[in-house]
Every structure is written in structure tokens, then in C-alpha cells.
Amino acid sequence: MNTKRFILPENEIPKAWYNIVPDMPNKPLPLLHPGTQKPMCAEELFPIFSQEASRQELNTTDRWIEIPEEVRDQYRNYRSTPLVRAYGLEKALDTPAHIYFKNESVSPIGSHKLNSALAQAYYCKKEGVTNITTETGAGQWGAALSYAARAFGLELAVYMVRISYEQKPYRRSIMQTFGAQVIASPSMSTKAGRRILTEHPNYQGSLGTAISEAIELALQTPNCKYTLGSVLNHVVLHQTIIGLEAEKQMEMAGEYPNTVIGCFGGGSNFGGISFPFMRHTLREGKRTRYIAAEPASCPKLTRGVFQYDFGNEAGYTPLLPMFTLGHNFTPANIHAGGLRYHGAGSVISQLKKDGYIEAVDIPQLESFEAGTLFARTEGIVPAPESCHAIASVVREALAAKEAGKQQTILFNLSGHGLIDMAAYDQYLAGNLINYQLPDEVIRESVRELAPLV
Amino acid sequence: MNTKRFILPENEIPKAWYNIVPDMPNKPLPLLHPGTQKPMCAEELFPIFSQEASRQELNTTDRWIEIPEEVRDQYRNYRSTPLVRAYGLEKALDTPAHIYFKNESVSPIGSHKLNSALAQAYYCKKEGVTNITTETGAGQWGAALSYAARAFGLELAVYMVRISYEQKPYRRSIMQTFGAQVIASPSMSTKAGRRILTEHPNYQGSLGTAISEAIELALQTPNCKYTLGSVLNHVVLHQTIIGLEAEKQMEMAGEYPNTVIGCFGGGSNFGGISFPFMRHTLREGKRTRYIAAEPASCPKLTRGVFQYDFGNEAGYTPLLPMFTLGHNFTPANIHAGGLRYHGAGSVISQLKKDGYIEAVDIPQLESFEAGTLFARTEGIVPAPESCHAIASVVREALAAKEAGKQQTILFNLSGHGLIDMAAYDQYLAGNLINYQLPDEVIRESVRELAPLV
């Protein structure tokens, strides 16, 4: 029998994260202060983030950042995650392609989010912070941070997008079981929330609003910092543990991927799996394709503009150079809540602009069709977000079949869907639709963005 | 850093299951034909179960039963499961005890049930069966069998206890995502179901009724067999993969357990973790304690009688020698649905009678208190069933502290609770209660049981 699952011994788990910036031919454009429009230094981020996260965010020189021993100790509760050869899916697609996936769904909260949550919580703790805040959409990030806050003894307040708060009570319960405070956003607990509720009493919330509320609470609470689950460079940095492990595991399998695929929300899962492989492209010219699979209803990489934009709708964040649909863009209410974000991180945006990253947009029905096929052939019900990556894999595997070409495809299974079964329910009942996003909507949404400096 | 997780390489995964019966000083009493009251032979079980499962059920001579290569190939999708040292829980309890758990929650359906589902589905497939039926309470077994049926290309009909069908729509969706037919029980599709619905139109269902319906459908459908998720000897046999792996992994950790603990529904999870260790007790006199943790509201081992009884309430099954509360016993509606079964398997019942197994009954609130502590210290939200094992572990660890004695405790984390968050919700909100079970109820329920032959 051929080996299916490749697992690293504990002493082989990477001891440093990979920072891709030193290897980039064009560095990402600087973050700008929203008031002065001047490039920001790490110190200016300290009021919001932990100092170490702030320094990592702007670190353009150190290729390897040591993973603190306390974080590695936590990683060992679930890492290494398995690299799996998807024989069942290959057979169903009758493809010559070899398909591998990195199974981040085995983490105790069911997704890759924990990799950065633990690091961010640790740095806060180490710097004497007692309280942290964050936002969560589908709840994956909130659940991860609840776990991490508990692990390092921090108090946590989570602003959860109202529609998810109501539709996904179980994710809320997970956070509460770990001891976090969970508040539906928009809420009356912040100025940003009150303003929106006053204007739109029935507003269902968005990640942008929840971010605004979480930052505002952090700024107004003593000894409190804000944390973010994606988009920013330090978050992607922490997620490179995925690709670094996968690289060693692919070596165990005796293969190297031609194509690396991840679903795309803010970029942390995609960057996490792909950057460690991309370093060989940047440094040694290795030819590998990197495909970011985003939802057709929130297509920042395929149809957005590359501009300076805010990370949230109230404009509390630095101005970020990003492929964006505009910070006021309201994505359709698709089930892949983790992908409903208007922009891409600055490093990924630059790499996309420079041609290193391809992007595809996946209609909702195609994503669930692929996810259901994966469940039935590989036995794991994927998170709706991960279904987008799988749909892209299916396209590539069928193209390989068409071309009669052996290809080695690696993708990141960012999470399982066991807490998202309502979405599958609706898909199986034929109640889901594809959302059309007219060009005019995007044009209107990006009309007033600040030009790139 | 000390090693936390012990994982076997693929070539170390056991190639045979352990059959404890040859090592038992007193063999289990025979199954009796419900009509003739005569001991049954394997051939008489063929109409219900696959032939190989029937033979395994009555096998008293072969200590090791080879795991078919096709089943091992499926096991490799998630096995070996990790053995984990619970440092966080130890610290929280301030105990000198070393606590280890076998993490069966990492299986793709989130519990240990897959270990037997794959074996049973494989034997059916190999014998030319095309359709299988089963029942499910909380949905763990149904989800596992849906996965297994899909893996081996079988059609599956699952009778799901009505109250779970309504309260746990997500487990139903998981089964449907894997392609199974799911029917709320009691249903109008069987005589057993119709009779109950006619008498009690609002009956919420029970495992016993669902079993009756599943067996009836299997008997009336061409080329169809019935499968069961616990209680029977062949099911426990398949689950010994858990303890056999754990034995090797404890060796990697350089320890041997003083105490082995599992929660107790029908016995498959408890037997699975404990029998491989118990063989050293039976064969070499090794002193180890084996504790079955059952819910206080369904206490067959601690308060039931040892009698011949039916496995289901309609009386379709052979008469089984079991510790039982009576096949008409209706357990309180606790959240650990997988433990709401009236009887224990015949092998476990005999071993209990002979003094090899201790049993404790755990009140519902104590189980969730222990489960929440485990979630906050080990980061995994345990299934409500597994919470009972954890409560027993907590008792033992505190006793070790009291006595100032180092103890090594091993328990089976049979599943995660991510699909059972409604239960935690109610626990955290203070809405759960402990059920009192008066002696008269048990006396009345076991009054008409057949005496042991």
C-alpha cells in the first residue's frame, strides 16, 4: 500500500516562520497614516497591535523569524498537521494529476486560524497585555483566538458579525465555552456600532464594521490590544508554518508541486501554504503556479483595483496598498463567510501585481459541488471557504486530464465544515444560488478610493 | 520540551484486532434465539449481519483477527490517532497523576465510530451486499456509517431517533452530504414504527425503536444487511485498534497506565481502549483498573441487573446476556445521546460480573463541568459522551492528589463536541439539570426480563 498521510515527527516541526518580503523583487508599498498619509513606522502601530506583531508587520529584512518556544509548545498540541494524498478524489476525477492536501482541519478548532491566534496572543501576554479584542465573521478566527486567549490567560472580547451571530450560534458557543465574551456587531458598545445602528437599525453587520468596533474597544480599554485574523503581513507570516511543513512532507512523498492552491479571503491561508514554495520561485526561479481561489461574489484579486484603502469601513486602520473592492463594498451573503472581505493584504497584492500569483473566482454552486465531491471521496466535509480551493483543484485536475499531463497539485484544506452543515443542507436542498456581481457595482464601490502614492 | 503527542508511523498501525474472549476465564453466555431460547450459531445471524461479522460475533477461539487490507487502507486516512499527554489538565487539577488521552476525535467524522463502520461496510461489500441499514441516536454512528458506505459503494438507510433528527439537523446533513438516506424514527416505513406512531403519535423515538426499524427494513430488502454501532462483540473487536495503538504509544511515552477509562454507552469505545490492556491482566495478572463511566440517568452497569434481554424494544434481536435496565427502559433526555442505551454487551457484562471492570455513574452537570475544564485546558471541546470519561478522570486525578500518589491514567477521547454545541450552550446558560432515577423505575423496568439460563 502506498503511503497516504505524511506526518512530521515533533522535532521536525519548523522552528521559524518564513518572511517572504526580503525575497520580493518589488517590496510592498508602505502602510500610510490615515491622517498624515505618511508611511507608518512600527511604533505608530503599537497602540493597536502588540509591539512584536507591529515590528513583524513592517519587517522587510529578516527572512526567518523564530517561533517562540511557548508558541511552538502550543503548536505541538495539533501540529504537524497531515499532508494527505487524495487518492479518492484523483480516482473520481479520473485524472493523471497527483493531488495532495495539507489538512489544517485537524486543529482543535477545526481550521488553520489557530496558527496566528497563538502567536498574537503570546506576544500580547509577553508584553503585559491583559485584554484583547477581535472581530469574527464565520467564527473560525474568533474560535481560534478564544482558544489562544485561554491558553495564555488573556481576557477576550469578540465582535461577531450579527448575521453569523444569529445563523451560527454554535460557533458562538465554542467561543463562550473557551471563556470569551461575544458581542453581536454592530453593537451599542462602540461609537462605530452606535452610528451604524442609528442609521440602519436592521443592519446585519459586516467584517468591516466588526473590525471598527474591535479596534475602538481596544483603543479605549487599558492594557488592551487588537488582533486580526488575516490580511496583515504578520498574520500571513505566522501561517507559513503550513507551507514549511508541507514542503518537508512533499519531500517525504518524493514530489514537488507544479501548482499550489488556496482559497482566498484576506490571504493568510493562501499565503501560508504558498509562500514557502514561492521562495524557491523568487530565489531560484523554480516554475510553480500559485492559484488564489476567491468567491465570484467577492472577487478583489480578479476584478478589484490596486489602490490604497482602509482595512475597515469606519477608516480606523492605516491605509493599506491592496487589491480591493472598496472598504464600503458589501459582499453578497454567501456561506463562505471567511471569504467575504473587501481587500487583499499588501504583500499578496504586490506579488499579484508582479505576476507571481494567479487568481480565479469560483461561483458558490461550483464550490459546494466540489466540496461535496471531496466529502464523498476523501471523507472530510470541507469548510465552505475551503470548497473554493477544491473547486480550483478540480478545474486543474480536469485540465491535466484533458492535456494528458501528469501534474502535482497541492492545496490547503483550511478547515472542516462540520459546524457549517446548514450551508450543505441548503445546497443539497437546491436552495443556494450564484450571485452575479455587475461591473457597475464594483466601479461605484472603488470610485472614491485614494490613489496609490 | 517534553513530547506531548505520540503518533505511530503507518507501518506500526496494528494489522489485527484483539479478540478478548479466548483470554476470558469465564466465557460470555451464549446469545439465545428469541423463539426457541436455544444458543444461536453464526449461520442464524446471517440474515441480519454480514457473514464475517456474524462469525466474529461468536468467535471464542481466535485471539487475533486480521484486519483486511482494504480496511487498513481506509484506516490510514486518519490513523494512527494521537496519544496525547494532557499537561494542561494535569496542571489545572494540580495532580501528581500523569494523564494521557487517545484522541479519536481527529477522525474525519469526529469520533471513534468509524473504526467499526469501515469494517462492517467492507464485509458487506465483499459478500455482495448492496444495501445496508442502521439506526443512530446522537448521529455519531450514522455519520460514520455514511462515510463507510460511501467508501465501499453501498446504499445506506439510517433511522435516526426523532428527537435527534429534530434537535441535531447538522448531523443529519453530514449523513446526507455523504449520500445516505436519513429517516426520522419512529417512521411509517416499518411495522415497528407504525405500531408505535399509532399508539403514541408524538413519541420522540429511542435507539431501541430505531434499531427495530433498521432490522425490519434489512430483513425485507433484497441484498440488504443491518449494522450496529456498539454493544455487539464484533463491534468492540473492531474498536480494539484504539487500545492496541495506545499500548504502543504508551510505550513510546515510557509509561504504562494504572487506570484505563472510557465512557460507556453500549461498550464499544470502552472495550476498544481497555481490552488490549486487559489482556495483560487476564494473561499475566497485571494489575490495572478499568473504569466504565456511564451517565447517572442510564446506569446499566452500576444499577442494572445481569439478565437475558433484547437489544431493542420490539424484540427482533437475539436474547443477549447483559447488564441491563430493561429493553423498555426510556432514559432521560440527556445530551450524551450516544450513552442512552439500556444494556451492555455480553463480553463486557461477563467481565464486569467477574470483577475486572469497575463502573461509575456520572451526573450530567458533573460531566459538562469536566468537559468545559478539558476544553479550557486542552483546547478540545469534547463530545458530551466523552465528558463522562473526563469526569471520571478528574475524580481519579484528584484522588491521586489527595493520596499524594503518582498515577498514570489513560482515557479515550471518543469524539469532539463541535456538533454538540447546543448542549454546551445550555450548560453555560445554567439550563441543564441532573436527572434522578428512582430505584422503583429500574425495578419496574427489569421486572419481566427472562432469567439467565
PDB file of N, CA, C and O in Angstrom, chain B residues 91 111 142 158 218 238 255 263-264 271 286 427:
ATOM      1  N   LYS B  91      -2.137  20.263  35.139  1.00  0.00           N
ATOM      2  CA  LYS B  91      -1.771  21.491  35.838  1.00  0.00           C
ATOM      3  C   LYS B  91      -2.992  22.108  36.512  1.00  0.00           C
ATOM      4  O   LYS B  91      -2.932  22.535  37.680  1.00  0.00           O
ATOM      5  N   SER B 111     -15.337  11.048  15.552  1.00  0.00           N
ATOM      6  CA  SER B 111     -15.427  10.081  16.648  1.00  0.00           C
ATOM      7  C   SER B 111     -14.822   8.746  16.256  1.00  0.00           C
ATOM      8  O   SER B 111     -14.485   8.503  15.097  1.00  0.00           O
ATOM      9  N   GLY B 142     -24.299   7.042  12.766  1.00  0.00           N
ATOM     10  CA  GLY B 142     -24.868   7.227  11.439  1.00  0.00           C
ATOM     11  C   GLY B 142     -23.912   7.976  10.518  1.00  0.00           C
ATOM     12  O   GLY B 142     -23.757   7.624   9.343  1.00  0.00           O
ATOM     13  N   VAL B 158     -30.525   5.212   7.138  1.00  0.00           N
ATOM     14  CA  VAL B 158     -30.297   5.420   8.575  1.00  0.00           C
ATOM     15  C   VAL B 158     -31.597   5.839   9.251  1.00  0.00           C
ATOM     16  O   VAL B 158     -32.214   6.831   8.857  1.00  0.00           O
ATOM     17  N   ALA B 218     -33.957  -4.128   6.844  1.00  0.00           N
ATOM     18  CA  ALA B 218     -32.913  -5.012   6.305  1.00  0.00           C
ATOM     19  C   ALA B 218     -33.490  -6.374   5.951  1.00  0.00           C
ATOM     20  O   ALA B 218     -33.177  -6.948   4.903  1.00  0.00           O
ATOM     21  N   HIS B 238     -13.627  -4.552  16.611  1.00  0.00           N
ATOM     22  CA  HIS B 238     -13.050  -3.582  15.663  1.00  0.00           C
ATOM     23  C   HIS B 238     -12.469  -2.369  16.387  1.00  0.00           C
ATOM     24  O   HIS B 238     -11.527  -1.747  15.920  1.00  0.00           O
ATOM     25  N   GLU B 255       5.586   4.832  29.583  1.00  0.00           N
ATOM     26  CA  GLU B 255       4.705   4.623  30.740  1.00  0.00           C
ATOM     27  C   GLU B 255       3.720   3.490  30.445  1.00  0.00           C
ATOM     28  O   GLU B 255       3.536   3.072  29.307  1.00  0.00           O
ATOM     29  N   CYS B 263     -15.887   6.281  28.451  1.00  0.00           N
ATOM     30  CA  CYS B 263     -17.308   6.463  28.722  1.00  0.00           C
ATOM     31  C   CYS B 263     -18.026   5.204  28.249  1.00  0.00           C
ATOM     32  O   CYS B 263     -17.478   4.406  27.489  1.00  0.00           O
ATOM     33  N   PHE B 264     -19.254   5.036  28.718  1.00  0.00           N
ATOM     34  CA  PHE B 264     -19.913   3.766  28.455  1.00  0.00           C
ATOM     35  C   PHE B 264     -21.340   3.954  27.950  1.00  0.00           C
ATOM     36  O   PHE B 264     -22.198   4.467  28.658  1.00  0.00           O
ATOM     37  N   GLY B 271     -14.586  -0.805  25.559  1.00  0.00           N
ATOM     38  CA  GLY B 271     -13.873  -2.047  25.251  1.00  0.00           C
ATOM     39  C   GLY B 271     -12.695  -1.791  24.318  1.00  0.00           C
ATOM     40  O   GLY B 271     -11.638  -2.410  24.447  1.00  0.00           O
ATOM     41  N   LYS B 286      -1.403  -8.656  35.347  1.00  0.00           N
ATOM     42  CA  LYS B 286      -1.031  -7.241  35.504  1.00  0.00           C
ATOM     43  C   LYS B 286      -2.154  -6.487  36.205  1.00  0.00           C
ATOM     44  O   LYS B 286      -3.316  -6.602  35.828  1.00  0.00           O
ATOM     45  N   TYR B 427     -25.659  24.282  28.950  1.00  0.00           N
ATOM     46  CA  TYR B 427     -24.888  24.126  30.191  1.00  0.00           C
ATOM     47  C   TYR B 427     -24.381  25.488  30.675  1.00  0.00           C
ATOM     48  O   TYR B 427     -24.552  25.853  31.849  1.00  0.00           O
TER      49      TYR B 427
END
